[in-house]
Tab-separated table of C-alpha atoms in Angstrom:
chain	number	residue	atom	x	y	z
A	1	MET	CA	22.870	-111.993	-130.339
A	2	ALA	CA	23.815	-109.255	-127.894
A	3	GLU	CA	22.833	-109.753	-124.299
A	4	ASP	CA	20.586	-106.665	-124.246
A	5	GLU	CA	18.779	-107.815	-127.346
A	6	GLY	CA	18.087	-111.179	-125.810
A	7	ARG	CA	16.401	-109.880	-122.682
A	8	PRO	CA	12.966	-109.115	-124.166
A	9	LEU	CA	12.972	-112.556	-125.728
A	10	VAL	CA	13.777	-114.197	-122.418
A	11	ALA	CA	11.048	-112.207	-120.679
A	12	ALA	CA	8.577	-113.182	-123.363
A	13	GLN	CA	9.534	-116.865	-122.963
A	14	GLU	CA	9.091	-116.604	-119.225
A	15	LEU	CA	5.622	-115.098	-119.615
A	16	HIS	CA	4.762	-117.720	-122.160
A	17	GLY	CA	5.888	-120.450	-119.766
A	18	ARG	CA	3.690	-119.102	-116.992
A	19	GLY	CA	0.762	-119.099	-119.390
A	20	ASP	CA	1.428	-122.761	-120.086
A	21	VAL	CA	1.294	-123.650	-116.397
A	22	LEU	CA	-2.001	-121.871	-115.970
A	23	LEU	CA	-3.283	-123.472	-119.116
A	24	GLN	CA	-2.536	-126.838	-117.604
A	25	ILE	CA	-4.635	-125.906	-114.588
A	26	GLY	CA	-7.413	-124.826	-116.908
A	27	ARG	CA	-7.129	-128.040	-118.895
A	28	HIS	CA	-7.429	-130.178	-115.757
A	29	GLN	CA	-10.384	-128.140	-114.602
A	30	GLN	CA	-12.196	-128.431	-117.888
A	31	ALA	CA	-11.546	-132.163	-117.970
A	32	ILE	CA	-12.958	-132.580	-114.505
A	33	LEU	CA	-16.017	-130.501	-115.293
A	34	LEU	CA	-16.658	-132.613	-118.336
A	35	ARG	CA	-16.207	-135.920	-116.538
A	36	VAL	CA	-18.240	-135.326	-113.395
A	37	ARG	CA	-21.430	-133.645	-112.462
A	38	PRO	CA	-20.142	-131.240	-109.915
A	39	SER	CA	-22.263	-130.074	-107.045
A	40	ARG	CA	-22.961	-126.401	-106.696
A	41	ARG	CA	-20.311	-126.021	-104.058
A	42	ARG	CA	-17.644	-127.780	-106.121
A	43	ALA	CA	-18.713	-125.826	-109.176
A	44	ARG	CA	-18.313	-122.625	-107.181
A	45	GLN	CA	-14.839	-123.674	-106.025
A	46	LEU	CA	-13.770	-124.545	-109.511
A	47	GLY	CA	-15.329	-121.353	-110.769
A	48	ARG	CA	-13.256	-119.318	-108.334
A	49	LEU	CA	-10.149	-121.146	-109.440
A	50	ARG	CA	-11.036	-120.437	-113.064
A	51	ILE	CA	-11.608	-116.743	-112.329
A	52	ALA	CA	-8.263	-116.562	-110.578
A	53	ALA	CA	-6.595	-118.320	-113.464
A	54	VAL	CA	-8.244	-116.033	-115.971
A	55	MET	CA	-7.146	-112.982	-114.012
A	56	LEU	CA	-3.587	-114.208	-114.118
A	57	ILE	CA	-3.626	-115.449	-117.652
A	58	GLY	CA	-5.451	-112.562	-119.255
A	59	PRO	CA	-7.002	-113.314	-122.612
A	60	PRO	CA	-8.170	-116.870	-123.327
A	61	PRO	CA	-5.616	-119.190	-124.913
A	62	SER	CA	-5.444	-119.604	-128.582
A	63	ALA	CA	-6.283	-122.931	-130.263
A	64	GLN	CA	-2.620	-123.375	-131.057
A	65	GLN	CA	-1.663	-123.033	-127.380
A	66	ILE	CA	-4.315	-125.505	-126.311
A	67	GLU	CA	-3.122	-127.970	-128.928
A	68	ARG	CA	0.438	-127.608	-127.640
A	69	THR	CA	-0.719	-128.093	-124.065
A	70	VAL	CA	-2.747	-131.233	-124.718
A	71	ASP	CA	-0.032	-132.469	-127.034
A	72	GLY	CA	-2.464	-133.854	-129.518
A	73	ASP	CA	-3.946	-136.238	-126.981
A	74	ALA	CA	-7.625	-135.397	-127.051
A	75	MET	CA	-9.512	-136.682	-124.044
A	76	LYS	CA	-12.702	-138.593	-124.286
A	77	PRO	CA	-15.161	-137.033	-121.870
A	78	ARG	CA	-16.922	-139.506	-119.658
A	79	ALA	CA	-17.905	-139.748	-116.014
A	80	GLU	CA	-15.209	-141.344	-113.825
A	81	VAL	CA	-14.873	-141.794	-110.074
A	82	ARG	CA	-11.178	-141.060	-110.371
A	83	ALA	CA	-12.022	-137.552	-111.509
A	84	PHE	CA	-12.845	-136.592	-107.918
A	85	LEU	CA	-9.370	-137.642	-106.874
A	86	GLU	CA	-7.880	-135.706	-109.735
A	87	MET	CA	-9.693	-132.619	-108.584
A	88	ALA	CA	-8.154	-132.926	-105.125
A	89	GLU	CA	-4.797	-133.756	-106.650
A	90	LEU	CA	-4.982	-130.631	-108.762
A	91	LEU	CA	-5.161	-128.460	-105.667
A	92	VAL	CA	-2.295	-130.370	-104.056
A	93	ARG	CA	-0.170	-129.969	-107.165
A	94	ALA	CA	-0.868	-126.262	-107.230
A	95	GLU	CA	0.268	-126.038	-103.618
A	96	GLU	CA	3.386	-128.101	-104.323
A	97	SER	CA	4.213	-125.984	-107.341
A	98	LEU	CA	3.854	-122.837	-105.284
A	99	LEU	CA	6.148	-124.203	-102.563
A	100	HIS	CA	8.631	-125.711	-104.966
A	101	HIS	CA	8.935	-123.071	-107.681
A	102	VAL	CA	7.992	-119.874	-105.895
A	103	VAL	CA	8.865	-120.285	-102.202
A	104	GLY	CA	11.535	-122.892	-102.860
A	105	ILE	CA	11.128	-124.760	-99.584
A	106	MET	CA	9.754	-128.101	-100.673
A	107	PHE	CA	11.564	-130.831	-102.490
A	108	ILE	CA	9.471	-132.806	-104.958
A	109	SER	CA	10.856	-136.189	-105.946
A	110	SER	CA	11.104	-136.435	-109.670
A	111	HIS	CA	13.229	-139.568	-109.997
A	112	ALA	CA	12.478	-142.737	-108.083
A	113	ILE	CA	16.134	-143.774	-107.825
A	114	GLY	CA	18.031	-140.559	-107.774
A	115	HIS	CA	15.875	-138.757	-105.255
A	116	SER	CA	15.067	-140.158	-101.863
A	117	LYS	CA	12.030	-139.433	-99.782
A	118	HIS	CA	11.842	-136.267	-97.790
A	119	ARG	CA	13.398	-137.253	-94.474
A	120	PHE	CA	11.034	-135.140	-92.391
A	121	GLY	CA	8.100	-136.758	-94.154
A	122	MET	CA	9.158	-140.190	-92.878
A	123	THR	CA	8.032	-141.509	-89.552
A	124	LEU	CA	10.678	-142.467	-87.002
A	125	ASP	CA	9.880	-146.166	-87.300
A	126	GLN	CA	10.520	-145.990	-91.032
A	127	LEU	CA	14.010	-144.584	-90.658
A	128	PRO	CA	15.636	-147.746	-89.204
A	129	GLU	CA	14.029	-149.789	-91.980
A	130	ARG	CA	16.326	-148.025	-94.394
A	131	ILE	CA	19.318	-149.642	-92.708
A	132	GLY	CA	18.041	-153.102	-93.485
A	133	ILE	CA	17.066	-152.158	-97.000
A	134	ALA	CA	20.380	-150.463	-97.625
A	135	GLY	CA	22.337	-153.328	-96.155
A	136	SER	CA	20.619	-155.946	-98.288
A	137	GLY	CA	22.733	-155.233	-101.347
A	138	PRO	CA	24.739	-152.754	-103.288
A	139	ALA	CA	23.233	-149.673	-104.787
A	140	TYR	CA	22.070	-149.540	-108.319
A	141	HIS	CA	24.220	-151.693	-110.573
A	142	GLY	CA	27.302	-149.860	-111.756
A	143	GLU	CA	26.312	-146.714	-109.920
A	144	VAL	CA	27.658	-147.953	-106.576
A	145	GLY	CA	30.507	-145.500	-106.311
A	146	ARG	CA	28.382	-142.531	-107.148
A	147	HIS	CA	25.449	-143.472	-104.975
A	148	LEU	CA	27.424	-144.621	-101.990
A	149	HIS	CA	29.703	-141.685	-101.832
A	150	ARG	CA	29.001	-139.275	-99.035
A	151	ARG	CA	28.985	-136.420	-101.519
A	152	ASN	CA	25.475	-137.556	-102.370
A	153	LEU	CA	24.442	-136.296	-98.964
A	154	ARG	CA	25.239	-132.743	-99.964
A	155	LEU	CA	22.204	-130.570	-99.634
A	156	ASP	CA	20.864	-128.954	-102.751
A	157	GLY	CA	19.689	-125.407	-103.233
A	158	ARG	CA	16.613	-126.122	-101.180
A	159	GLY	CA	18.649	-127.896	-98.572
A	160	LEU	CA	16.693	-131.120	-98.444
A	161	VAL	CA	18.178	-133.706	-100.788
A	162	SER	CA	19.648	-136.836	-99.233
A	163	GLN	CA	20.549	-140.324	-100.462
A	164	TYR	CA	21.405	-143.311	-98.284
A	165	HIS	CA	22.357	-146.755	-99.391
A	166	SER	CA	24.449	-148.160	-96.560
A	167	PRO	CA	24.372	-148.331	-92.766
A	168	VAL	CA	27.225	-145.859	-92.600
A	169	HIS	CA	25.201	-143.498	-94.723
A	170	SER	CA	22.376	-143.999	-92.307
A	171	LEU	CA	24.741	-143.238	-89.433
A	172	VAL	CA	25.869	-140.077	-91.169
A	173	HIS	CA	22.211	-139.328	-91.786
A	174	TYR	CA	21.517	-139.667	-88.068
A	175	VAL	CA	24.497	-137.433	-87.352
A	176	LEU	CA	23.078	-134.870	-89.753
A	177	VAL	CA	19.580	-134.997	-88.307
A	178	TYR	CA	20.406	-135.472	-84.621
A	179	GLY	CA	24.027	-134.347	-84.816
A	180	VAL	CA	24.135	-131.756	-82.065
A	181	SER	CA	22.175	-133.964	-79.657
A	182	LEU	CA	24.444	-136.945	-80.410
A	183	ILE	CA	27.554	-134.850	-79.841
A	184	PHE	CA	26.110	-133.604	-76.563
A	185	ILE	CA	25.300	-137.119	-75.325
A	186	ASN	CA	28.626	-138.536	-76.529
A	187	VAL	CA	30.696	-135.852	-74.794
A	188	LEU	CA	28.556	-136.022	-71.655
A	189	LEU	CA	29.027	-139.805	-71.356
A	190	GLU	CA	32.764	-139.587	-71.961
A	191	GLN	CA	33.250	-136.819	-69.418
A	192	LEU	CA	31.186	-138.725	-66.879
A	193	GLY	CA	33.700	-141.551	-67.200
A	194	ALA	CA	32.062	-143.957	-69.651
A	195	PRO	CA	34.447	-145.613	-72.135
A	196	VAL	CA	32.846	-143.859	-75.104
A	197	PRO	CA	35.400	-141.774	-77.010
A	198	ALA	CA	33.985	-138.448	-78.167
A	199	VAL	CA	36.876	-137.215	-80.286
A	200	PRO	CA	36.024	-139.361	-83.367
A	201	ALA	CA	32.471	-138.025	-83.377
A	202	LEU	CA	33.745	-134.468	-83.025
A	203	ILE	CA	36.171	-134.979	-85.916
A	204	VAL	CA	33.436	-136.391	-88.180
A	205	ALA	CA	31.136	-133.536	-87.156
A	206	GLY	CA	33.927	-131.110	-87.980
A	207	ALA	CA	34.285	-132.652	-91.439
A	208	LEU	CA	30.527	-132.362	-91.958
A	209	SER	CA	30.602	-128.746	-90.827
A	210	ARG	CA	33.284	-128.090	-93.443
A	211	ASP	CA	30.730	-129.016	-96.101
A	212	GLY	CA	28.083	-126.839	-94.500
A	213	LYS	CA	25.999	-129.776	-93.302
A	214	MET	CA	26.400	-128.960	-89.633
A	215	SER	CA	27.094	-125.794	-87.734
A	216	SER	CA	30.516	-125.609	-86.115
A	217	THR	CA	29.137	-123.184	-83.543
A	218	ASN	CA	26.389	-125.593	-82.515
A	219	ILE	CA	28.850	-128.489	-82.305
A	220	LEU	CA	31.181	-126.500	-80.071
A	221	LEU	CA	28.358	-125.203	-77.900
A	222	ALA	CA	26.988	-128.741	-77.421
A	223	ALA	CA	30.433	-130.117	-76.571
A	224	ILE	CA	31.210	-127.305	-74.125
A	225	ALA	CA	27.808	-127.545	-72.450
A	226	ALA	CA	28.056	-131.337	-72.032
A	227	SER	CA	31.607	-131.066	-70.797
A	228	LEU	CA	30.767	-128.370	-68.256
A	229	ILE	CA	27.761	-130.295	-66.928
A	230	ALA	CA	29.764	-133.511	-66.390
A	231	ASP	CA	32.836	-131.746	-65.012
A	232	TYR	CA	30.808	-129.569	-62.665
A	233	MET	CA	29.134	-132.680	-61.300
A	234	TRP	CA	32.562	-134.188	-60.548
A	235	PHE	CA	33.669	-130.838	-59.117
A	236	LEU	CA	30.746	-130.843	-56.680
A	237	LEU	CA	31.403	-134.478	-55.736
A	238	GLY	CA	35.043	-133.618	-55.108
A	239	ARG	CA	34.043	-130.698	-52.950
A	240	ARG	CA	31.588	-132.842	-50.978
A	241	TYR	CA	33.554	-136.078	-50.583
A	242	GLY	CA	37.095	-134.764	-50.907
A	243	TYR	CA	39.892	-136.996	-52.139
A	244	ARG	CA	37.861	-140.126	-51.498
A	245	ILE	CA	35.999	-139.531	-54.750
A	246	LEU	CA	39.280	-140.135	-56.574
A	247	ARG	CA	39.300	-143.695	-55.370
A	248	THR	CA	35.854	-144.237	-56.859
A	249	LEU	CA	36.963	-142.626	-60.092
A	250	CYS	CA	40.054	-144.768	-60.308
A	251	ARG	CA	37.939	-147.820	-59.655
A	252	ILE	CA	35.758	-147.182	-62.717
A	253	SER	CA	38.519	-145.763	-64.887
A	254	LEU	CA	39.946	-147.898	-67.664
A	255	SER	CA	43.341	-146.289	-67.054
A	256	PRO	CA	43.887	-146.732	-63.327
A	257	ASP	CA	47.659	-146.572	-63.673
A	258	SER	CA	47.629	-143.097	-65.172
A	259	CYS	CA	44.834	-142.258	-62.775
A	260	VAL	CA	46.784	-142.957	-59.625
A	261	ARG	CA	50.269	-142.319	-60.886
A	262	ASP	CA	50.688	-138.618	-61.275
A	263	THR	CA	47.441	-136.834	-62.022
A	264	GLU	CA	47.201	-135.471	-58.516
A	265	ALA	CA	50.768	-134.204	-58.588
A	266	ARG	CA	50.191	-132.643	-61.987
A	267	PHE	CA	47.144	-130.794	-60.736
A	268	GLU	CA	49.035	-129.613	-57.673
A	269	ARG	CA	51.812	-128.317	-59.882
A	270	TRP	CA	49.694	-126.492	-62.454
A	271	GLY	CA	46.534	-125.674	-60.512
A	272	LEU	CA	43.413	-124.707	-62.414
A	273	LYS	CA	45.488	-123.954	-65.498
A	274	SER	CA	45.831	-127.706	-65.906
A	275	LEU	CA	42.141	-127.739	-66.869
A	276	LEU	CA	43.084	-125.985	-70.101
A	277	ILE	CA	44.866	-129.099	-71.361
A	278	ALA	CA	43.348	-131.720	-69.071
A	279	LYS	CA	41.180	-133.234	-71.790
A	280	PHE	CA	44.178	-134.001	-73.955
A	281	ILE	CA	45.775	-136.180	-71.252
A	282	PRO	CA	44.309	-139.683	-70.797
A	283	GLY	CA	43.027	-140.230	-67.297
A	284	PHE	CA	43.579	-136.653	-66.259
A	285	SER	CA	40.425	-135.160	-67.786
A	286	THR	CA	38.144	-137.114	-65.461
A	287	VAL	CA	40.323	-136.717	-62.364
A	288	ALA	CA	41.060	-132.994	-62.645
A	289	PRO	CA	37.518	-131.670	-61.914
A	290	PRO	CA	37.052	-133.593	-58.628
A	291	LEU	CA	40.596	-132.635	-57.681
A	292	ALA	CA	39.651	-128.991	-58.211
A	293	GLY	CA	36.613	-129.499	-56.001
A	294	ALA	CA	38.525	-131.391	-53.333
A	295	SER	CA	41.223	-128.737	-53.176
A	296	GLY	CA	38.612	-126.039	-52.548
A	297	ARG	CA	39.004	-124.006	-55.764
A	298	SER	CA	36.356	-121.363	-56.472
A	299	THR	CA	33.410	-122.386	-58.632
A	300	LEU	CA	33.680	-119.373	-60.929
A	301	ALA	CA	37.363	-119.947	-61.645
A	302	PHE	CA	36.704	-123.649	-62.208
A	303	VAL	CA	33.874	-122.992	-64.684
A	304	ALA	CA	35.968	-120.404	-66.529
A	305	TYR	CA	39.060	-122.603	-66.894
A	306	ASP	CA	37.055	-125.747	-67.586
A	307	GLY	CA	34.938	-123.983	-70.217
A	308	ILE	CA	38.026	-122.645	-71.994
A	309	GLY	CA	39.622	-126.081	-71.771
A	310	ALA	CA	36.524	-127.683	-73.296
A	311	LEU	CA	36.544	-125.078	-76.068
A	312	ILE	CA	40.218	-125.787	-76.851
A	313	TRP	CA	39.646	-129.552	-76.804
A	314	ALA	CA	36.449	-129.611	-78.891
A	315	GLY	CA	37.749	-126.849	-81.132
A	316	ALA	CA	40.902	-128.843	-81.883
A	317	ALA	CA	38.864	-131.925	-82.812
A	318	VAL	CA	36.437	-129.958	-84.989
A	319	ALA	CA	39.324	-128.087	-86.630
A	320	ALA	CA	41.048	-131.409	-87.343
A	321	GLY	CA	37.834	-132.677	-88.927
A	322	ARG	CA	37.586	-129.569	-91.061
A	323	ALA	CA	41.238	-129.728	-92.077
A	324	PHE	CA	41.174	-133.418	-92.980
A	325	HIS	CA	37.619	-133.608	-94.279
A	326	ARG	CA	38.746	-135.088	-97.600
A	327	ALA	CA	40.564	-137.913	-95.849
A	328	ILE	CA	37.547	-138.457	-93.604
A	329	ASP	CA	35.373	-138.537	-96.722
A	330	ARG	CA	37.562	-141.310	-98.096
A	331	VAL	CA	37.406	-143.283	-94.857
A	332	LEU	CA	33.628	-142.959	-94.760
A	333	ALA	CA	33.421	-143.953	-98.417
A	334	ALA	CA	35.557	-147.025	-97.716
A	335	LEU	CA	33.303	-147.940	-94.801
A	336	GLU	CA	30.251	-147.380	-96.973
A	337	ASN	CA	31.630	-149.765	-99.560
A	338	LEU	CA	31.764	-152.408	-96.839
A	339	GLY	CA	27.983	-152.108	-96.534
A	340	GLY	CA	26.562	-153.725	-93.402
A	341	TRP	CA	30.029	-154.973	-92.431
A	342	ALA	CA	31.091	-151.413	-91.706
A	343	LEU	CA	29.107	-151.441	-88.475
A	344	VAL	CA	30.642	-154.785	-87.560
A	345	VAL	CA	34.155	-153.422	-88.192
A	346	ILE	CA	33.511	-150.271	-86.155
A	347	GLY	CA	31.922	-152.286	-83.358
A	348	CYS	CA	34.831	-154.762	-83.332
A	349	LEU	CA	37.419	-151.983	-83.209
A	350	LEU	CA	35.619	-150.368	-80.286
A	351	ALA	CA	35.266	-153.713	-78.536
A	352	VAL	CA	38.971	-154.510	-79.038
A	353	LEU	CA	39.931	-151.078	-77.681
A	354	ILE	CA	37.826	-151.546	-74.563
A	355	ALA	CA	39.000	-155.151	-74.135
A	356	VAL	CA	42.683	-154.143	-74.305
A	357	LYS	CA	42.132	-151.349	-71.793
A	358	TRP	CA	40.194	-153.700	-69.530
A	359	ALA	CA	42.912	-156.349	-69.710
A	360	GLN	CA	45.555	-153.739	-68.844
A	361	ARG	CA	43.434	-152.598	-65.931
A	362	ILE	CA	42.966	-156.119	-64.582
A	363	HIS	CA	46.704	-156.816	-64.958
A	364	PHE	CA	47.610	-153.581	-63.164
A	365	LEU	CA	45.142	-154.124	-60.331
A	366	LYS	CA	46.278	-157.725	-59.953
A	367	GLN	CA	49.873	-156.619	-59.619
A	368	LEU	CA	48.820	-153.944	-57.155
A	369	ARG	CA	46.756	-156.406	-55.138
A	370	LEU	CA	49.603	-158.897	-54.935
A	371	ALA	CA	52.069	-156.246	-53.877
A	372	ARG	CA	50.104	-154.099	-51.477
A	373	ILE	CA	50.028	-154.373	-47.722
A	374	GLU	CA	46.822	-154.222	-45.711
A	375	PRO	CA	46.517	-151.712	-42.801
A	376	HIS	CA	46.224	-154.538	-40.250
A	377	GLU	CA	49.449	-156.101	-41.576
A	378	LEU	CA	51.304	-152.811	-41.181
A	379	LYS	CA	49.889	-152.373	-37.670
A	380	ALA	CA	51.021	-155.898	-36.814
A	381	MET	CA	54.534	-155.036	-38.005
A	382	PHE	CA	54.563	-151.995	-35.721
A	383	ASP	CA	53.291	-154.105	-32.859
A	384	ARG	CA	56.022	-156.673	-33.438
A	385	GLY	CA	58.612	-153.941	-33.220
A	386	GLU	CA	59.578	-154.109	-36.821
A	387	VAL	CA	60.381	-150.720	-38.285
A	388	PRO	CA	59.397	-150.465	-41.934
A	389	VAL	CA	60.053	-147.207	-43.745
A	390	VAL	CA	56.643	-145.618	-44.214
A	391	VAL	CA	56.566	-142.948	-46.900
A	392	ASP	CA	53.768	-140.403	-47.291
A	393	VAL	CA	53.712	-139.491	-50.996
A	394	ARG	CA	50.608	-137.346	-50.893
A	395	THR	CA	50.641	-133.962	-52.563
A	396	PRO	CA	50.860	-130.828	-50.400
A	397	GLY	CA	47.218	-130.113	-51.205
A	398	ALA	CA	46.110	-133.524	-49.987
A	399	ARG	CA	48.138	-133.109	-46.813
A	400	LYS	CA	46.571	-129.710	-46.265
A	401	HIS	CA	43.141	-131.227	-46.762
A	402	ASN	CA	43.855	-133.999	-44.270
A	403	PRO	CA	46.747	-132.921	-42.003
A	404	ARG	CA	47.346	-136.328	-40.469
A	405	ALA	CA	49.922	-139.011	-41.204
A	406	ILE	CA	50.857	-142.547	-40.145
A	407	PRO	CA	53.260	-142.384	-37.183
A	408	ASN	CA	56.919	-141.876	-38.158
A	409	ALA	CA	56.071	-141.539	-41.834
A	410	ILE	CA	58.498	-139.655	-44.070
A	411	LEU	CA	56.799	-136.899	-46.035
A	412	VAL	CA	58.238	-136.731	-49.529
A	413	HIS	CA	57.119	-135.719	-52.980
A	414	MET	CA	56.526	-138.568	-55.407
A	415	ASP	CA	59.110	-137.206	-57.845
A	416	ASP	CA	61.757	-137.049	-55.113
A	417	VAL	CA	61.014	-140.324	-53.365
A	418	ALA	CA	64.045	-142.146	-54.788
A	419	THR	CA	66.494	-139.423	-53.764
A	420	GLN	CA	64.877	-138.905	-50.343
A	421	LEU	CA	65.389	-142.579	-49.501
A	422	GLY	CA	69.019	-142.502	-50.524
A	423	ASP	CA	70.224	-143.515	-47.036
A	424	VAL	CA	67.774	-146.407	-46.649
A	425	ALA	CA	69.230	-149.861	-47.284
A	426	PRO	CA	67.808	-151.579	-50.433
A	427	HIS	CA	66.583	-154.645	-48.494
A	428	THR	CA	64.490	-152.506	-46.117
A	429	GLU	CA	60.725	-152.900	-46.188
A	430	VAL	CA	59.197	-149.720	-47.727
A	431	VAL	CA	55.498	-148.936	-47.430
A	432	LEU	CA	54.099	-146.123	-49.561
A	433	TYR	CA	50.761	-144.514	-49.069
A	434	CYS	CA	48.710	-141.680	-50.521
A	435	THR	CA	45.151	-140.558	-49.761
B	1	MET	CA	61.090	-145.781	-59.353
B	2	LEU	CA	62.139	-147.352	-56.068
B	3	ILE	CA	62.313	-150.793	-57.596
B	4	ASP	CA	64.488	-149.363	-60.356
B	5	LYS	CA	66.778	-147.995	-57.641
B	6	GLY	CA	67.216	-151.476	-56.204
B	7	TYR	CA	64.567	-151.543	-53.486
B	8	THR	CA	63.073	-155.015	-53.475
B	9	LYS	CA	60.449	-154.740	-50.737
B	10	VAL	CA	58.265	-151.854	-51.849
B	11	ARG	CA	54.550	-152.172	-51.137
B	12	PRO	CA	51.724	-149.654	-51.351
B	13	LEU	CA	49.342	-149.438	-48.417
B	14	ALA	CA	45.910	-150.753	-49.419
B	15	GLY	CA	43.318	-148.025	-48.994
B	16	GLY	CA	45.959	-145.376	-48.374
B	17	LEU	CA	45.737	-143.083	-45.369
B	18	ASP	CA	41.954	-143.267	-45.421
B	19	GLY	CA	42.129	-147.042	-45.058
B	20	TRP	CA	44.504	-146.695	-42.114
B	21	LEU	CA	42.277	-144.120	-40.401
B	22	ASP	CA	39.094	-146.055	-41.168
B	23	ALA	CA	40.623	-149.055	-39.390
B	24	GLY	CA	40.911	-146.873	-36.294
B	25	TYR	CA	44.706	-146.871	-36.072
B	26	PRO	CA	46.547	-143.909	-34.614
B	27	ALA	CA	47.907	-141.044	-36.694
B	28	ASP	CA	50.181	-138.072	-36.142
B	29	VAL	CA	49.110	-134.546	-36.876
B	30	ILE	CA	51.304	-132.803	-39.399
B	31	ALA	CA	52.589	-129.452	-38.196
């Protein structure tokens, strides 16, 4: 049949279908009227509904249509309490049908297994319960792979379908629902100095944005805003307390070696431009903002460079997530297959990472503590007439900020310290100091 | 770096310059 010839038939079927829906309303109404003794008010309400239905339907249905609608299942009229509930349910169904079929904004579960509850219809205390339920066993029989796969989280045409059967799914669910807020908090904590890596979350969010489940723009805006807030706080502290704030930072940092080794020199060398790549260098991202404040850089320039740096950093992570979203899907699927153990594995990996960093820190500080000389010991050496070689390895900026030095100290750059001491005998006592 | 160059008695000053100044010891002014 040609396409043009088929159109009238399709239109006729559509009209016929609408008539069936209205007939169903009429059938329910008639059944209710037969089974209860409606009050005047209820009778009026039902009457209005009938008038509206008649206006839409047009002529009354034929006996054949009614037979098709009731499907040969004649009802026995009798008074029932349940009929009152049916009357209320009828109105609810009409509303649901309007939202579902006409407006298209409400998802109606039609399959107890395949379709989950509407997430916004669940109370907050019900959401965590799903973790326990999901973790209690695999999904339905042989359907594990299909049900556990993250693809099941893909939104449908109405944008509201979701299925969760494992803790990781629940985590992804939380990322979907509270994603932007979680990204904001994660980045804020990391930039404030907490050992909470934000890049993995940004990569996963990027992968989710690739599938249209999150907005890349919102992710980037949240990351930039959180980053700017934390960095500006460190900037102000640096401006207020100067280089002393670095000591506090290095004390809480898990990478004190990289913190004290050359971050200051790097900032001196590159200036505010270093903020563009600061977040890619471990230890430097937290130290650079207070350094900018301590060295008296302008607030506007700091915000501009730091904002662009945050955009580059978060953008790179989100872009990586988008580029490798299939691989991330597979990793998430593998974690989902682990069920409740996935959280244990993730937690253990994070704990091991922090433990290794902490052990390195303790080892480094122990070495430093064993090797360092206290100010009173150095003073005593001076008083005894001993002449140690005292080397000031501060950056030019730090010296400008505090233009004082220990008597007879040699001012050298850290990179040149070995060549500058070329004439000093190897067995000589050398004391280095910075800020 | 210094230890790699053969210097055996290299020690950092605890607290840096701030520690020295906080202890009330004298300091030179850099020109």
